[in-house]
Structures are given as structure tokens and as C-alpha cells.
Coordinates of C-alpha atoms in Angstrom, one line a residue:
M1 CA -4.9 58.6 166.2
W2 CA -2.0 60.1 164.3
P3 CA -4.2 61.6 161.5
T4 CA -6.3 63.2 164.2
L5 CA -3.3 64.5 166.0
L6 CA -1.8 65.9 162.8
L7 CA -5.1 67.6 162.0
L8 CA -5.2 69.2 165.4
V9 CA -1.6 70.4 165.0
A10 CA -2.4 71.7 161.5
L11 CA -5.4 73.6 162.8
G12 CA -3.4 75.0 165.6
V13 CA -0.7 76.2 163.2
L14 CA -3.3 77.8 161.0
A15 CA -4.9 79.5 164.0
L16 CA -1.5 80.9 165.1
V17 CA -0.8 82.2 161.5
R18 CA -4.2 83.9 161.4
V19 CA -3.7 85.5 164.8
A20 CA -0.1 86.6 164.0
H21 CA -1.3 88.1 160.7
K22 CA -4.0 90.1 162.6
L23 CA -1.7 91.2 165.4
L24 CA 1.2 92.2 163.1
A25 CA -0.4 93.2 159.8
P26 CA 1.4 96.3 158.5
S27 CA -1.8 98.1 157.7
G28 CA -2.9 98.4 161.4
N29 CA 0.5 99.3 162.9
P30 CA 0.5 102.8 164.5
F31 CA 4.2 102.6 165.2
T32 CA 5.8 102.1 161.8
G33 CA 8.9 104.3 162.1
P34 CA 10.8 106.9 164.2
P35 CA 9.6 110.5 164.3
L36 CA 10.3 112.4 161.1
E37 CA 11.0 115.8 162.6
P38 CA 13.5 116.9 165.3
P39 CA 12.0 118.7 168.4
R40 CA 10.9 122.2 167.6
P41 CA 11.7 125.1 169.9
L42 CA 9.9 125.4 173.2
V43 CA 6.6 127.3 172.8
M44 CA 6.5 129.9 175.6
D45 CA 3.6 132.0 174.3
Q46 CA 0.9 131.2 176.9
R47 CA -1.9 132.0 174.5
A48 CA -0.5 129.5 172.0
R49 CA -0.3 126.9 174.7
D50 CA -3.8 127.6 175.8
R51 CA -5.1 127.0 172.3
V52 CA -3.9 123.5 172.6
L53 CA -4.4 122.7 176.3
K54 CA -7.5 124.8 177.1
R55 CA -9.8 124.4 174.1
G56 CA -13.2 124.7 175.6
F57 CA -16.1 122.5 174.7
S58 CA -18.9 123.5 172.4
P59 CA -21.2 121.4 170.3
Q60 CA -19.8 123.0 167.1
R61 CA -16.3 121.7 168.0
V62 CA -17.4 118.0 168.2
P63 CA -16.0 116.3 165.1
E64 CA -18.4 114.4 162.9
Q65 CA -18.2 110.6 162.3
L66 CA -16.3 109.8 165.4
D67 CA -14.5 106.5 165.8
A68 CA -14.2 106.8 169.6
V69 CA -14.9 109.1 172.5
V70 CA -12.5 109.1 175.5
I71 CA -13.6 110.3 179.0
G72 CA -10.7 112.1 180.6
S73 CA -7.5 113.6 179.3
G74 CA -5.0 112.0 181.7
V75 CA -2.0 110.3 180.2
G76 CA -3.9 107.1 179.9
G77 CA -6.7 108.8 177.9
L78 CA -4.3 110.8 175.7
A79 CA -2.1 107.7 175.0
V80 CA -4.9 105.6 173.7
A81 CA -6.4 108.5 171.8
A82 CA -3.1 109.3 170.1
T83 CA -2.5 105.6 169.3
L84 CA -5.8 105.3 167.6
A85 CA -5.2 108.6 165.8
K86 CA -2.0 107.2 164.4
V87 CA -4.0 104.5 162.5
G88 CA -6.4 107.2 161.2
Q89 CA -9.2 107.0 163.8
R90 CA -11.1 110.2 164.7
V91 CA -11.2 110.4 168.5
L92 CA -12.8 113.0 170.8
V93 CA -11.3 113.4 174.3
L94 CA -13.5 115.1 176.9
E95 CA -12.0 116.7 180.0
Q96 CA -14.0 118.0 182.9
H97 CA -11.2 120.3 184.1
D98 CA -10.3 123.6 182.4
Q99 CA -7.1 122.2 180.9
A100 CA -5.9 118.9 179.5
G101 CA -3.4 116.6 181.0
G102 CA -4.8 115.1 184.2
C103 CA -1.9 114.7 186.7
C104 CA 0.4 116.2 184.0
H105 CA -1.2 119.6 184.1
T106 CA 0.5 122.6 185.7
F107 CA -0.8 125.8 187.3
Q108 CA 0.7 129.2 187.9
K109 CA 0.4 131.6 190.8
H110 CA 2.1 135.0 191.2
G111 CA 4.3 134.1 188.2
I112 CA 5.5 130.8 189.5
E113 CA 4.6 127.5 187.9
F114 CA 3.9 124.2 189.7
D115 CA 3.4 120.7 188.5
V116 CA 0.8 118.6 190.3
G117 CA 1.8 115.0 189.6
I118 CA 4.8 114.5 187.4
H119 CA 7.9 114.8 189.6
Y120 CA 10.3 112.5 187.7
V121 CA 10.2 109.5 185.4
G122 CA 12.5 106.5 184.9
Q123 CA 13.4 104.2 182.1
L124 CA 13.7 107.0 179.5
H125 CA 17.2 106.2 178.3
E126 CA 17.7 106.2 174.6
G127 CA 16.1 103.1 173.0
S128 CA 14.0 102.1 176.0
L129 CA 10.5 100.8 175.3
L130 CA 8.9 103.7 177.3
R131 CA 11.0 106.3 175.4
V132 CA 10.1 104.8 172.1
A133 CA 6.4 104.8 173.0
L134 CA 6.4 108.4 174.3
D135 CA 8.3 109.6 171.2
Q136 CA 5.6 107.9 169.1
L137 CA 2.8 109.5 171.1
T138 CA 4.3 113.0 170.8
D139 CA 5.8 112.7 167.3
G140 CA 9.2 113.1 168.9
Q141 CA 8.5 116.6 170.1
L142 CA 8.7 115.9 173.9
C143 CA 12.2 116.5 175.3
W144 CA 13.5 115.0 178.6
Q145 CA 16.1 116.4 181.0
R146 CA 18.1 113.8 182.8
L147 CA 18.6 114.4 186.5
P148 CA 22.1 114.3 187.9
D149 CA 23.1 112.0 190.7
P150 CA 22.0 111.5 193.3
Y151 CA 18.5 111.5 191.9
D152 CA 17.0 110.5 195.2
E153 CA 18.0 111.0 198.8
V154 CA 16.2 108.9 201.5
T155 CA 16.2 110.0 205.2
L156 CA 15.4 107.4 207.8
G157 CA 15.4 109.1 211.1
P158 CA 18.9 110.6 211.6
R159 CA 20.5 108.8 208.6
R160 CA 20.6 109.7 205.0
Y161 CA 21.1 107.5 201.9
Q162 CA 21.6 108.4 198.3
L163 CA 20.5 106.6 195.1
R164 CA 22.6 106.9 191.9
A165 CA 21.8 105.9 188.4
G166 CA 23.4 103.3 186.2
K167 CA 23.6 99.5 186.2
V168 CA 26.9 99.5 188.0
A169 CA 26.6 102.8 189.9
F170 CA 23.3 101.9 191.4
V171 CA 24.6 98.8 193.0
T172 CA 28.0 100.3 193.9
A173 CA 26.3 103.2 195.8
L174 CA 24.1 100.8 197.8
E175 CA 27.1 98.6 198.7
E176 CA 29.2 101.6 199.8
Q177 CA 26.4 102.6 202.1
F178 CA 25.7 99.0 203.3
P179 CA 29.1 97.3 203.1
T180 CA 28.0 94.3 205.1
E181 CA 24.9 93.7 203.0
K182 CA 26.5 93.0 199.6
T183 CA 24.9 89.6 199.3
A184 CA 21.4 90.9 200.0
I185 CA 21.9 93.8 197.6
R186 CA 23.1 91.5 194.8
E187 CA 20.2 89.0 195.4
F188 CA 17.7 91.9 195.2
M189 CA 19.3 93.0 191.9
K190 CA 18.9 89.4 190.5
I191 CA 15.2 89.5 191.5
S192 CA 14.9 92.9 190.0
K193 CA 16.3 91.7 186.7
V194 CA 14.0 88.7 186.5
A195 CA 11.0 90.9 187.4
S196 CA 11.8 93.4 184.7
R197 CA 12.3 90.7 182.1
H198 CA 9.1 88.9 182.9
V199 CA 6.7 91.8 183.7
A200 CA 5.5 91.6 180.1
L201 CA 3.6 88.5 181.1
L202 CA 1.3 90.6 183.1
A203 CA 0.3 92.5 179.9
V204 CA -0.1 89.2 178.1
L205 CA -2.4 88.0 180.9
K206 CA -4.5 91.1 180.5
L207 CA -4.7 90.8 176.7
A208 CA -5.3 87.0 176.5
P209 CA -8.8 85.9 175.7
H210 CA -10.9 85.4 178.9
W211 CA -11.1 81.6 178.4
V212 CA -7.3 81.4 178.1
A213 CA -6.7 83.5 181.2
A214 CA -9.3 81.4 183.1
L215 CA -7.6 78.2 182.0
L216 CA -4.2 79.4 183.1
L217 CA -5.6 80.5 186.5
R218 CA -7.5 77.2 187.2
S219 CA -4.6 74.9 186.0
G220 CA -2.0 76.6 188.2
L221 CA 0.2 77.0 185.1
L222 CA 1.0 80.7 185.8
S223 CA 3.3 79.9 188.7
L224 CA 5.1 77.4 186.4
L225 CA 5.4 79.9 183.5
S226 CA 7.3 82.6 185.5
P227 CA 8.3 83.5 189.1
V228 CA 6.8 87.0 188.5
F229 CA 3.4 85.8 189.6
R230 CA 4.7 84.5 192.9
L231 CA 6.5 87.8 193.4
A232 CA 3.3 89.6 192.7
T233 CA 1.5 87.9 195.6
T234 CA 4.3 88.1 198.1
S235 CA 4.3 90.8 200.8
H236 CA 7.1 93.2 200.4
S237 CA 7.9 93.1 204.1
Q238 CA 8.0 89.4 204.1
A239 CA 10.3 89.2 201.0
V240 CA 12.9 91.8 202.2
A241 CA 12.9 90.2 205.7
Q242 CA 14.2 87.0 203.9
L243 CA 16.9 89.1 202.1
T244 CA 18.4 91.1 205.0
S245 CA 18.1 91.8 208.7
D246 CA 19.3 95.4 208.3
P247 CA 16.2 97.6 209.0
D248 CA 17.5 100.5 207.0
L249 CA 18.1 98.5 204.0
R250 CA 14.7 96.9 204.3
A251 CA 13.2 100.3 204.3
L252 CA 15.4 101.6 201.4
L253 CA 14.3 98.7 199.2
G254 CA 10.7 100.0 199.4
Y255 CA 11.1 103.7 199.9
L256 CA 9.0 104.8 196.9
F257 CA 5.8 105.3 198.8
Y258 CA 2.3 105.4 197.3
G259 CA 0.2 105.0 200.4
T260 CA 0.2 101.3 201.0
A261 CA 2.2 99.8 204.0
P262 CA 5.0 97.5 202.8
R263 CA 3.5 94.5 204.5
D264 CA 0.3 95.1 202.5
S265 CA 2.0 95.9 199.2
S266 CA 3.3 93.6 196.4
F267 CA 7.0 92.8 196.4
L268 CA 6.8 92.8 192.6
A269 CA 5.3 96.3 192.5
N270 CA 8.0 97.7 194.7
V271 CA 10.8 95.9 192.9
L272 CA 9.7 97.3 189.6
M273 CA 9.4 100.8 191.0
V274 CA 13.0 100.7 192.3
H275 CA 14.1 99.1 189.0
H276 CA 12.3 101.9 187.1
Y277 CA 15.0 104.4 188.1
Q278 CA 18.1 102.2 188.0
R279 CA 19.0 103.6 184.6
G280 CA 18.3 107.2 185.6
A281 CA 15.6 109.7 186.3
W282 CA 14.2 112.3 183.9
Y283 CA 12.0 115.4 183.9
P284 CA 10.1 116.9 181.0
R285 CA 12.0 119.9 179.6
G286 CA 9.6 122.8 179.7
G287 CA 7.5 121.4 182.5
A288 CA 5.0 118.6 183.0
S289 CA 2.4 120.3 180.7
E290 CA 4.7 119.6 177.7
I291 CA 3.4 116.0 177.8
A292 CA -0.2 116.8 176.9
F293 CA 0.9 119.8 174.8
H294 CA 2.6 117.5 172.3
I295 CA 0.1 114.6 172.4
V296 CA -2.9 116.7 171.6
P297 CA -1.7 117.7 168.1
V298 CA -1.3 114.0 167.2
I299 CA -5.0 113.4 168.1
E300 CA -6.0 116.5 166.1
S301 CA -4.0 115.4 163.1
A302 CA -6.5 112.6 162.4
G303 CA -9.5 114.9 162.7
G304 CA -10.0 114.4 166.5
A305 CA -10.2 116.9 169.3
V306 CA -9.4 117.4 172.9
L307 CA -12.0 119.6 174.6
V308 CA -12.0 120.8 178.2
R309 CA -14.8 122.0 180.5
A310 CA -16.7 119.0 179.2
P311 CA -17.9 116.9 182.2
V312 CA -19.3 113.6 181.1
T313 CA -22.3 112.7 183.2
R314 CA -23.4 109.4 181.7
V315 CA -22.2 106.6 179.4
L316 CA -25.0 105.9 176.9
V317 CA -25.9 102.2 176.8
S318 CA -28.4 100.5 174.5
P319 CA -31.1 98.1 175.9
A320 CA -28.9 95.3 174.6
G321 CA -26.0 96.4 176.8
T322 CA -23.8 98.1 174.2
A323 CA -22.1 101.5 174.8
L324 CA -23.3 104.0 172.3
G325 CA -21.6 107.2 173.4
V326 CA -21.7 109.7 176.3
A327 CA -23.7 112.6 177.7
V328 CA -21.9 115.9 178.4
R329 CA -23.1 118.6 180.7
T330 CA -23.1 121.8 178.6
G331 CA -23.8 124.5 181.1
S332 CA -24.2 125.3 184.8
G333 CA -27.6 123.7 184.9
E334 CA -28.7 120.2 183.9
E335 CA -28.5 120.6 180.1
E336 CA -26.8 117.7 178.4
L337 CA -25.6 116.9 174.9
E338 CA -25.5 113.3 173.8
I339 CA -22.4 112.4 171.7
R340 CA -22.6 109.2 169.8
A341 CA -19.6 107.0 169.0
P342 CA -19.0 103.3 168.3
L343 CA -16.5 103.1 171.1
V344 CA -16.4 104.6 174.5
I345 CA -13.0 104.6 176.4
S346 CA -12.9 105.8 180.0
D347 CA -9.8 107.3 181.7
A348 CA -12.0 108.3 184.6
G349 CA -11.0 105.3 186.6
I350 CA -12.9 102.1 187.6
F351 CA -14.8 103.7 190.4
N352 CA -16.2 106.6 188.4
T353 CA -16.8 104.6 185.3
F354 CA -18.6 101.6 186.9
G355 CA -20.0 103.3 190.0
K356 CA -21.2 106.7 188.6
L357 CA -21.3 106.9 184.8
L358 CA -23.1 103.7 183.9
P359 CA -26.9 103.5 184.0
P360 CA -28.2 102.1 187.3
Q361 CA -29.4 98.8 185.7
I362 CA -25.9 98.2 184.3
R363 CA -24.1 99.0 187.6
S364 CA -25.8 96.0 189.1
H365 CA -24.4 93.7 186.4
P366 CA -22.6 90.8 188.1
G367 CA -19.4 91.5 186.0
V368 CA -19.4 95.1 187.0
L369 CA -20.1 94.4 190.7
S370 CA -17.4 91.7 190.9
R371 CA -14.8 94.1 189.5
L372 CA -15.6 96.9 191.9
A373 CA -15.4 94.4 194.8
M374 CA -11.9 93.5 193.8
V375 CA -10.4 96.9 194.5
R376 CA -10.7 100.0 196.7
P377 CA -9.5 103.6 196.3
S378 CA -5.9 104.2 197.3
M379 CA -5.0 106.7 200.0
G380 CA -5.3 110.3 199.1
S381 CA -2.5 112.8 198.9
F382 CA -1.7 116.2 200.4
L383 CA 0.5 118.6 198.5
V384 CA 2.1 121.9 199.5
F385 CA 3.2 124.4 196.8
V386 CA 5.8 126.9 198.0
G387 CA 6.6 129.9 195.9
L388 CA 10.2 131.1 196.4
R389 CA 11.9 134.4 195.7
G390 CA 15.0 133.9 193.6
S391 CA 16.0 131.5 190.9
A392 CA 17.0 127.9 191.4
A393 CA 20.7 128.8 190.8
E394 CA 20.5 131.8 193.2
L395 CA 19.0 129.7 195.9
G396 CA 21.2 126.6 195.3
L397 CA 18.2 124.4 194.9
P398 CA 19.1 120.8 194.1
P399 CA 17.5 118.6 191.4
T400 CA 17.5 115.7 193.8
N401 CA 14.2 114.4 195.2
F402 CA 14.1 114.0 199.0
W403 CA 12.1 111.2 200.8
L404 CA 12.0 111.8 204.5
Y405 CA 10.8 109.2 207.0
P406 CA 10.8 109.5 210.8
H407 CA 12.4 106.1 211.2
N408 CA 13.0 102.8 209.3
D409 CA 9.9 100.9 210.4
L410 CA 7.6 101.9 207.6
D411 CA 4.9 99.4 208.5
T412 CA 4.5 100.8 212.0
M413 CA 4.7 104.3 210.7
M414 CA 1.9 103.7 208.2
T415 CA -0.3 101.8 210.7
H416 CA 0.0 104.6 213.3
Y417 CA -0.5 107.4 210.7
A418 CA -3.6 105.9 209.1
A419 CA -5.3 105.4 212.5
L420 CA -4.9 109.0 213.5
N421 CA -8.0 111.1 214.4
R422 CA -8.3 114.1 212.3
D423 CA -7.3 116.6 215.0
D424 CA -4.1 114.7 215.7
V425 CA -2.8 114.7 212.1
P426 CA -0.9 118.1 212.0
E427 CA 1.3 117.2 214.9
N428 CA 1.9 113.6 213.9
L429 CA 2.7 113.7 210.2
A430 CA 4.7 110.7 208.9
M431 CA 6.5 110.6 205.5
M432 CA 7.1 113.5 203.2
F433 CA 8.5 114.0 199.8
I434 CA 10.3 117.3 198.8
T435 CA 11.1 118.3 195.2
F436 CA 12.2 121.4 193.4
P437 CA 10.8 121.4 189.8
A438 CA 12.6 124.7 189.0
A439 CA 15.9 122.9 189.6
K440 CA 15.1 120.0 187.3
D441 CA 14.0 122.0 184.2
P442 CA 16.7 124.1 182.6
T443 CA 14.0 126.3 180.9
Y444 CA 12.3 127.3 184.2
E445 CA 14.5 130.4 184.7
Q446 CA 13.9 131.5 181.2
R447 CA 10.1 131.1 181.6
H448 CA 9.8 132.4 185.1
P449 CA 12.8 134.6 185.8
G450 CA 13.8 135.3 189.4
R451 CA 11.3 132.8 190.7
S452 CA 11.4 129.1 191.8
C453 CA 9.3 126.7 193.7
M454 CA 9.3 123.8 196.1
T455 CA 6.6 121.0 196.2
I456 CA 6.0 118.9 199.3
L457 CA 3.9 115.8 199.3
T458 CA 2.5 113.4 201.9
M459 CA -0.3 110.9 202.0
A460 CA -3.7 111.8 203.6
R461 CA -6.9 110.0 204.4
Y462 CA -10.0 111.3 202.6
E463 CA -11.9 110.8 205.9
W464 CA -9.9 113.6 207.6
F465 CA -11.5 116.1 205.1
E466 CA -14.8 114.4 204.5
E467 CA -16.8 117.0 206.5
W468 CA -16.2 119.5 203.7
A469 CA -16.9 117.2 200.8
G470 CA -19.4 118.5 198.3
S471 CA -18.3 122.1 198.7
L472 CA -16.3 123.9 196.0
P473 CA -12.7 125.2 196.2
R474 CA -12.4 128.5 198.0
H475 CA -15.9 128.0 199.4
R476 CA -15.2 125.5 202.1
G477 CA -15.2 127.9 205.0
P478 CA -12.6 129.1 207.5
N479 CA -12.4 125.8 209.4
Y480 CA -11.3 123.9 206.4
Q481 CA -8.8 126.5 205.4
Q482 CA -7.4 126.6 208.9
Y483 CA -7.1 122.8 209.1
K484 CA -5.6 122.5 205.7
M485 CA -3.0 125.2 206.4
S486 CA -2.1 123.8 209.8
I487 CA -0.9 120.6 208.0
A488 CA 0.8 122.7 205.2
Q489 CA 2.7 124.8 207.8
Q490 CA 3.9 121.7 209.7
L491 CA 5.2 120.2 206.4
L492 CA 6.8 123.4 205.4
E493 CA 8.5 123.7 208.8
R494 CA 10.0 120.2 208.4
A495 CA 11.2 121.1 204.9
L496 CA 12.8 124.3 206.2
L497 CA 14.7 122.3 208.8
R498 CA 16.2 120.4 205.9
F499 CA 16.8 123.6 203.9
P500 CA 17.1 126.4 206.4
H501 CA 18.5 128.9 203.9
L502 CA 15.1 129.1 202.2
R503 CA 13.3 130.3 205.4
D504 CA 13.3 134.0 204.3
K505 CA 12.8 133.2 200.7
V506 CA 9.2 131.9 201.0
E507 CA 6.8 134.2 199.1
F508 CA 3.6 132.2 199.5
V509 CA 2.2 128.8 200.4
E510 CA -0.7 127.0 198.8
A511 CA -2.0 123.5 199.7
A512 CA -4.1 120.8 198.0
S513 CA -6.0 118.3 200.1
P514 CA -7.7 115.1 198.9
L515 CA -10.8 117.2 198.2
T516 CA -8.7 119.4 195.9
N517 CA -7.6 116.3 193.9
Q518 CA -11.2 115.1 193.9
H519 CA -12.4 118.4 192.4
Y520 CA -9.7 119.0 189.7
L521 CA -8.7 115.4 188.9
A522 CA -12.2 113.8 189.5
A523 CA -10.3 111.3 191.6
P524 CA -12.6 109.5 194.0
H525 CA -11.5 110.1 197.6
G526 CA -8.7 112.2 196.2
A527 CA -6.8 109.1 195.2
M528 CA -4.3 110.3 192.7
Y529 CA -3.0 106.7 192.2
G530 CA -6.4 105.2 191.4
A531 CA -7.2 101.8 192.8
E532 CA -5.1 100.8 195.8
H533 CA -1.9 99.0 194.9
N534 CA -2.2 96.3 197.6
L535 CA -1.5 92.6 197.5
G536 CA -5.1 91.9 196.5
R537 CA -4.8 94.0 193.3
F538 CA -1.7 92.0 192.2
C539 CA -3.1 88.5 192.6
P540 CA -3.3 86.8 189.2
A541 CA -7.1 86.5 189.2
V542 CA -7.5 90.2 189.8
M543 CA -4.8 91.2 187.3
A544 CA -6.5 89.1 184.6
T545 CA -9.9 90.6 185.4
L546 CA -8.9 94.3 185.7
R547 CA -8.2 94.8 182.0
A548 CA -9.2 97.2 179.2
D549 CA -12.3 95.4 178.0
T550 CA -15.3 95.5 180.3
P551 CA -18.6 93.6 180.7
V552 CA -20.3 96.4 178.7
R553 CA -19.8 95.8 175.0
N554 CA -17.7 98.6 173.3
L555 CA -16.8 100.2 176.6
Y556 CA -13.1 100.1 177.5
L557 CA -11.0 101.3 180.4
T558 CA -7.5 102.9 180.1
G559 CA -5.0 104.5 182.5
Q560 CA -3.7 103.6 185.9
D561 CA -6.4 101.2 186.9
V562 CA -5.7 99.0 183.9
F563 CA -2.0 98.5 184.7
S564 CA -0.3 100.5 187.5
C565 CA 0.2 103.9 188.9
G566 CA 2.4 106.8 187.7
L567 CA 3.1 108.1 184.2
A568 CA 4.6 104.9 183.0
G569 CA 1.7 102.8 184.4
A570 CA -0.8 105.1 182.8
V571 CA 1.0 104.9 179.4
H572 CA 1.0 101.1 179.6
G573 CA -2.7 101.2 180.5
G574 CA -3.3 103.2 177.3
L575 CA -1.2 100.8 175.2
L576 CA -3.1 97.8 176.6
C577 CA -6.4 99.6 175.9
A578 CA -5.4 100.4 172.3
S579 CA -4.2 96.8 171.8
A580 CA -7.6 95.5 173.0
V581 CA -9.5 98.0 170.7
L582 CA -7.4 97.3 167.6
G583 CA -7.1 93.6 168.3
R584 CA -3.3 94.0 167.9
L585 CA -0.4 93.4 170.2
L586 CA 1.1 96.8 170.1
Y587 CA 4.0 95.8 172.3
L588 CA 5.3 93.7 169.5
D589 CA 5.1 96.7 167.2
L590 CA 7.0 98.8 169.6
L591 CA 9.7 96.1 170.1
L592 CA 10.2 95.8 166.3
L593 CA 10.4 99.6 166.0
K594 CA 12.9 99.7 168.9
R595 CA 15.1 97.3 167.0
K596 CA 14.6 99.2 163.8
I597 CA 15.7 102.5 165.5
K598 CA 18.7 100.7 166.9
R599 CA 19.8 99.5 163.5
L600 CA 19.4 103.0 162.0
Q601 CA 21.4 104.6 164.8
G602 CA 24.1 101.9 164.2
R603 CA 24.3 102.9 160.5
H604 CA 24.7 106.6 161.4
T605 CA 27.5 105.9 163.8
A606 CA 29.3 103.5 161.6

């Protein structure tokens, strides 16, 4: 018995050594050291920026001997492409829109610039894992501007609450506004700390071999390993009801809205979102397009390319079920060009990838169908872009983000709102988010003198606009335009009640419905956040299944649908995908680099 046991132990140790060597071998590490050059001056020449972000597709621009092709240039697609490029792989990124960046792209109208999806990002303090990762993906060229306090203001009916950054300041601000709820607040912070420390186990579950994940699920060991899995399957409303009876505090602990009612959302997801900003909030200096602008050169440095106006129509799959490349529509007709690559990585989302891009016979694969059955598209979004006369300083625009709710019962609010008939929507709008990008970016006045902007966001059901689906922007007819602008004007009027001094400063108003997002972002049902972030998505079995590798050999997923929504979620989706492709736990590489940078900084300050 003992010799057999010793043999098993020896084999186990040998296996661990081999795995560790593969995961941590220096030759395959894309994150070996800090960026070598300090950030260069901001590039303001629009033609120079367009050469990076708007490089149009042509067959002649497709690199030879590709290692991988990536569908979509959102942050998830760019992150995995840049990571592979840093180990020398030649990657082609294909974007259907006319500029790279996905939700990180910007647009200009009448000399005013608007971002479409990046409003602020947390966990970017010096030395944080996310900061180290983004510095690696941009070669240290992306700069971040920290927002002053309060970074968020939340309105619940007639009452306003403010959020402040810092481990101590965050808690102190909450306790000052809820002096009788100190016990509940401190308990929430304890849970937040545990969740943030254990969330890496979700990544491990997504990277573990399928048989290991299945064993952990069937044995019930996951709940014993960490409370994070219990938090993931607990309703947010149920959890906060056990913490406090104060309805305002309950709402405030889940105010970062993404279209799912608190009772249907994961307590873990909401805890992590609140925790995401506890150390502060940041905005990209130079605007949201800076993110893609500095990732693209990293991809190009290894011989790759990022090409726009390149809609992928099909994933090419061999009779044996292996992805071989993609087909790209090359003109206004049905002409296609087939591009071969040993790996295909999709940042187009699970619904586009499995439901549209795969051949019909592969779409009926049990593994594909089971994955699609696990999720559904999240609620769409509706944005209002308001051009303002005058600079941010002249108009006194705050860098604070404003979340406005009609009352503190967010479950009732969402239930009522989602059930509205289309014609009742303009007069019964629920939550809204207001932000002033021009006030967050210190370079905005230099780039757009005498102008500023306000962006307003709310959630919106795709079904309210479905009548006009299939038509192109600016060709949807007067009824669509009238309906869209009726919602926009109502949202603007509410915003002007909060900021009345801007009423005579409005130069123009533009609006984006779920159809707009569907067209420019190729987001099914206009769902900017990908698959819905409900309780079902965060159950361990679904988390283990929705991973980067797919039932189709050599086809991988990246982005929000692999991990979670937002810029940070998409970056983690890219890192998980790159880890799966390279057979390497890149988070260990980042942690080791993080420690290395900390040691170097310690020497410089000594």
C-alpha cells in the first residue's frame, strides 16, 4: 500500500512540476518587465490618430503567416491580441465599424467629442493588477486622470448621497450619511474584502481543465473552498435585506445599475462593482479613444494589424470541426475574402459567435446549444449626447458622475419600467446616469476649445424599437426619429432640472437607441453589456462553462461574455482568453511583475 501511495504522490509532484514549468516558463511570458519608455505627448493630429484607429481593410493589408485572427476590436479583442503580440505572435484584428475600440471609441459632432461607453474606471491606483495589465497592453503610453471626490452622487427621490474614494474615506462618508447603520456598513465592507480577495477563484474555475471543473461542481467542494461561490448565487436584494432595514442604504449598496433588477442580480457582482471604485475612479487622459490608440501599435509591433470596415460574415470550420479562419465581406455586395489562421478568437460576443458566425451544422452542436441556453442578452441602453457652448470651467461642470433614481425601491422601479408599453416609455422613464466627460479630461479644453458635453444614459428594451430593426441609421423614418427624440428630450429635461444653469447653453442634442448600439457595436438587441448579468450567469456551473475555449477546436471567446461587463471585465476576458491560448496562467505573471515593480519603486525611493 505504502509503495503505491508514494508512487502516486511522486507522480502528482512530477505533474505539478511539469504544469508549473509550462505555466511559468520565462520564454512564454508576455509580461516580463515594466514599460521601458515614459508616456509620450498626447497626439492631437486627427489624421495621425486616424492612421491608427481607422485603417481600412484591404486584402493587401492582411499580414502573411498569421498566428491568429480576432473578430472585433473591443477591449477584449485588443487585449488578447496585444498579449499574444507580446510573445511574438502575428495577429489580425478585424472590426466591422469604421474605427477601432468598440465601446472605447469616440465620435465628434460640431467640434465636440463624445465617448460612448467608457465613463470612468476603478482599481487603477499605482501597483494595482488592472493598472499593471493596462500598462503592459499599452506599453505604458496610456495615462489616467483621477477624479476628485465625490466621484459619484446618488439621488434616491428627494435625497442625495455622495461616494468618496479611499479605504477609510469610503467607509467614513457612508457612516456620516447613515450614522445609525455603522454595523451594516462595516459588515458590507468585510464581505467586500473577502469577495475581492477570492474573486481570482472564478478565473481559476474558468481556466481549470473541464474534468477538474466538473469534479469540483459534482463534489460540492466549491462552496467549501470559498464563500465567493455562495455570494455569487445569492440575490442582491436578499443579501442586503439581511444587512440593513434602511431602504436608502439597501439601494445605495447596489446603485451601479446595468439593467438587471437587484433581486435578479448576483450579490457578488454588485459587491465587486462597489469595491471596484473604493480606491478611486479614473478617466483616460485624452479621451476614451486613447485606450485603443495605444494598444494597436503593440499589435502592429509583432507584424499584426487592426483593420476596420471589415465585417466578418463566417467562421471557417473544417469537416472535422476545427476553426480554420474567417470570411470577410469586402464590398457592398456579397463578395467575400477568406482569411486563414490557425486560431480564431471572437470578441463579437457569445450570441453573434455561436448564433450567426458558425456554420449551421455547427450551431446545432450540443455544446454550442447548451451554452446559448445558459444566457440571454442584457437590457439595451439609450444614450443622449448633449453639446454645450462654453468650456467645462466656464460652465462649472463637475467631474462627478450622477446616478438619479425616482425612489429607493429599485426592484419595483425596474419591474414597472421593463413592463411598459412602448408608447408609455417617454413619460415614465426610470433611472438615469449623467456625466460630463469634458470635466474629467484636463486635455478636453485644449482639444475642443470653448466647447463641452454632457452624456445621459438610461436602460431601454430592444422591443420598444424593434419595429425599425433592419433599417440603417438616418434611414429609419420620421416616426423612429420622433419617438427617439421624445425619450431624449424627457431625459434632457430631467438633467436640466438638476443643472438649470445649462438650459441656455445647449447647442445640439443627439440620441442613440438600442438599434444604434446594434449597428455600430454589433451588439445583439443593443446590449452593450453582453450576456445578462443575472443570478443564472453567476452560478458555478455556468461560470465554469462560459469560458474562453469553445466546443469548436481552435475557436476562442474573449471580452465581456467570458468574465463580466465593463472595461475591467473585458480586459479580464482578454487575459483569460490569452491564458487559454498560451496554456499559461498569465495572472501569475502579472502578480510577479507587480511585485517586481514594487521592489524597483522601493529602490528608487530609498
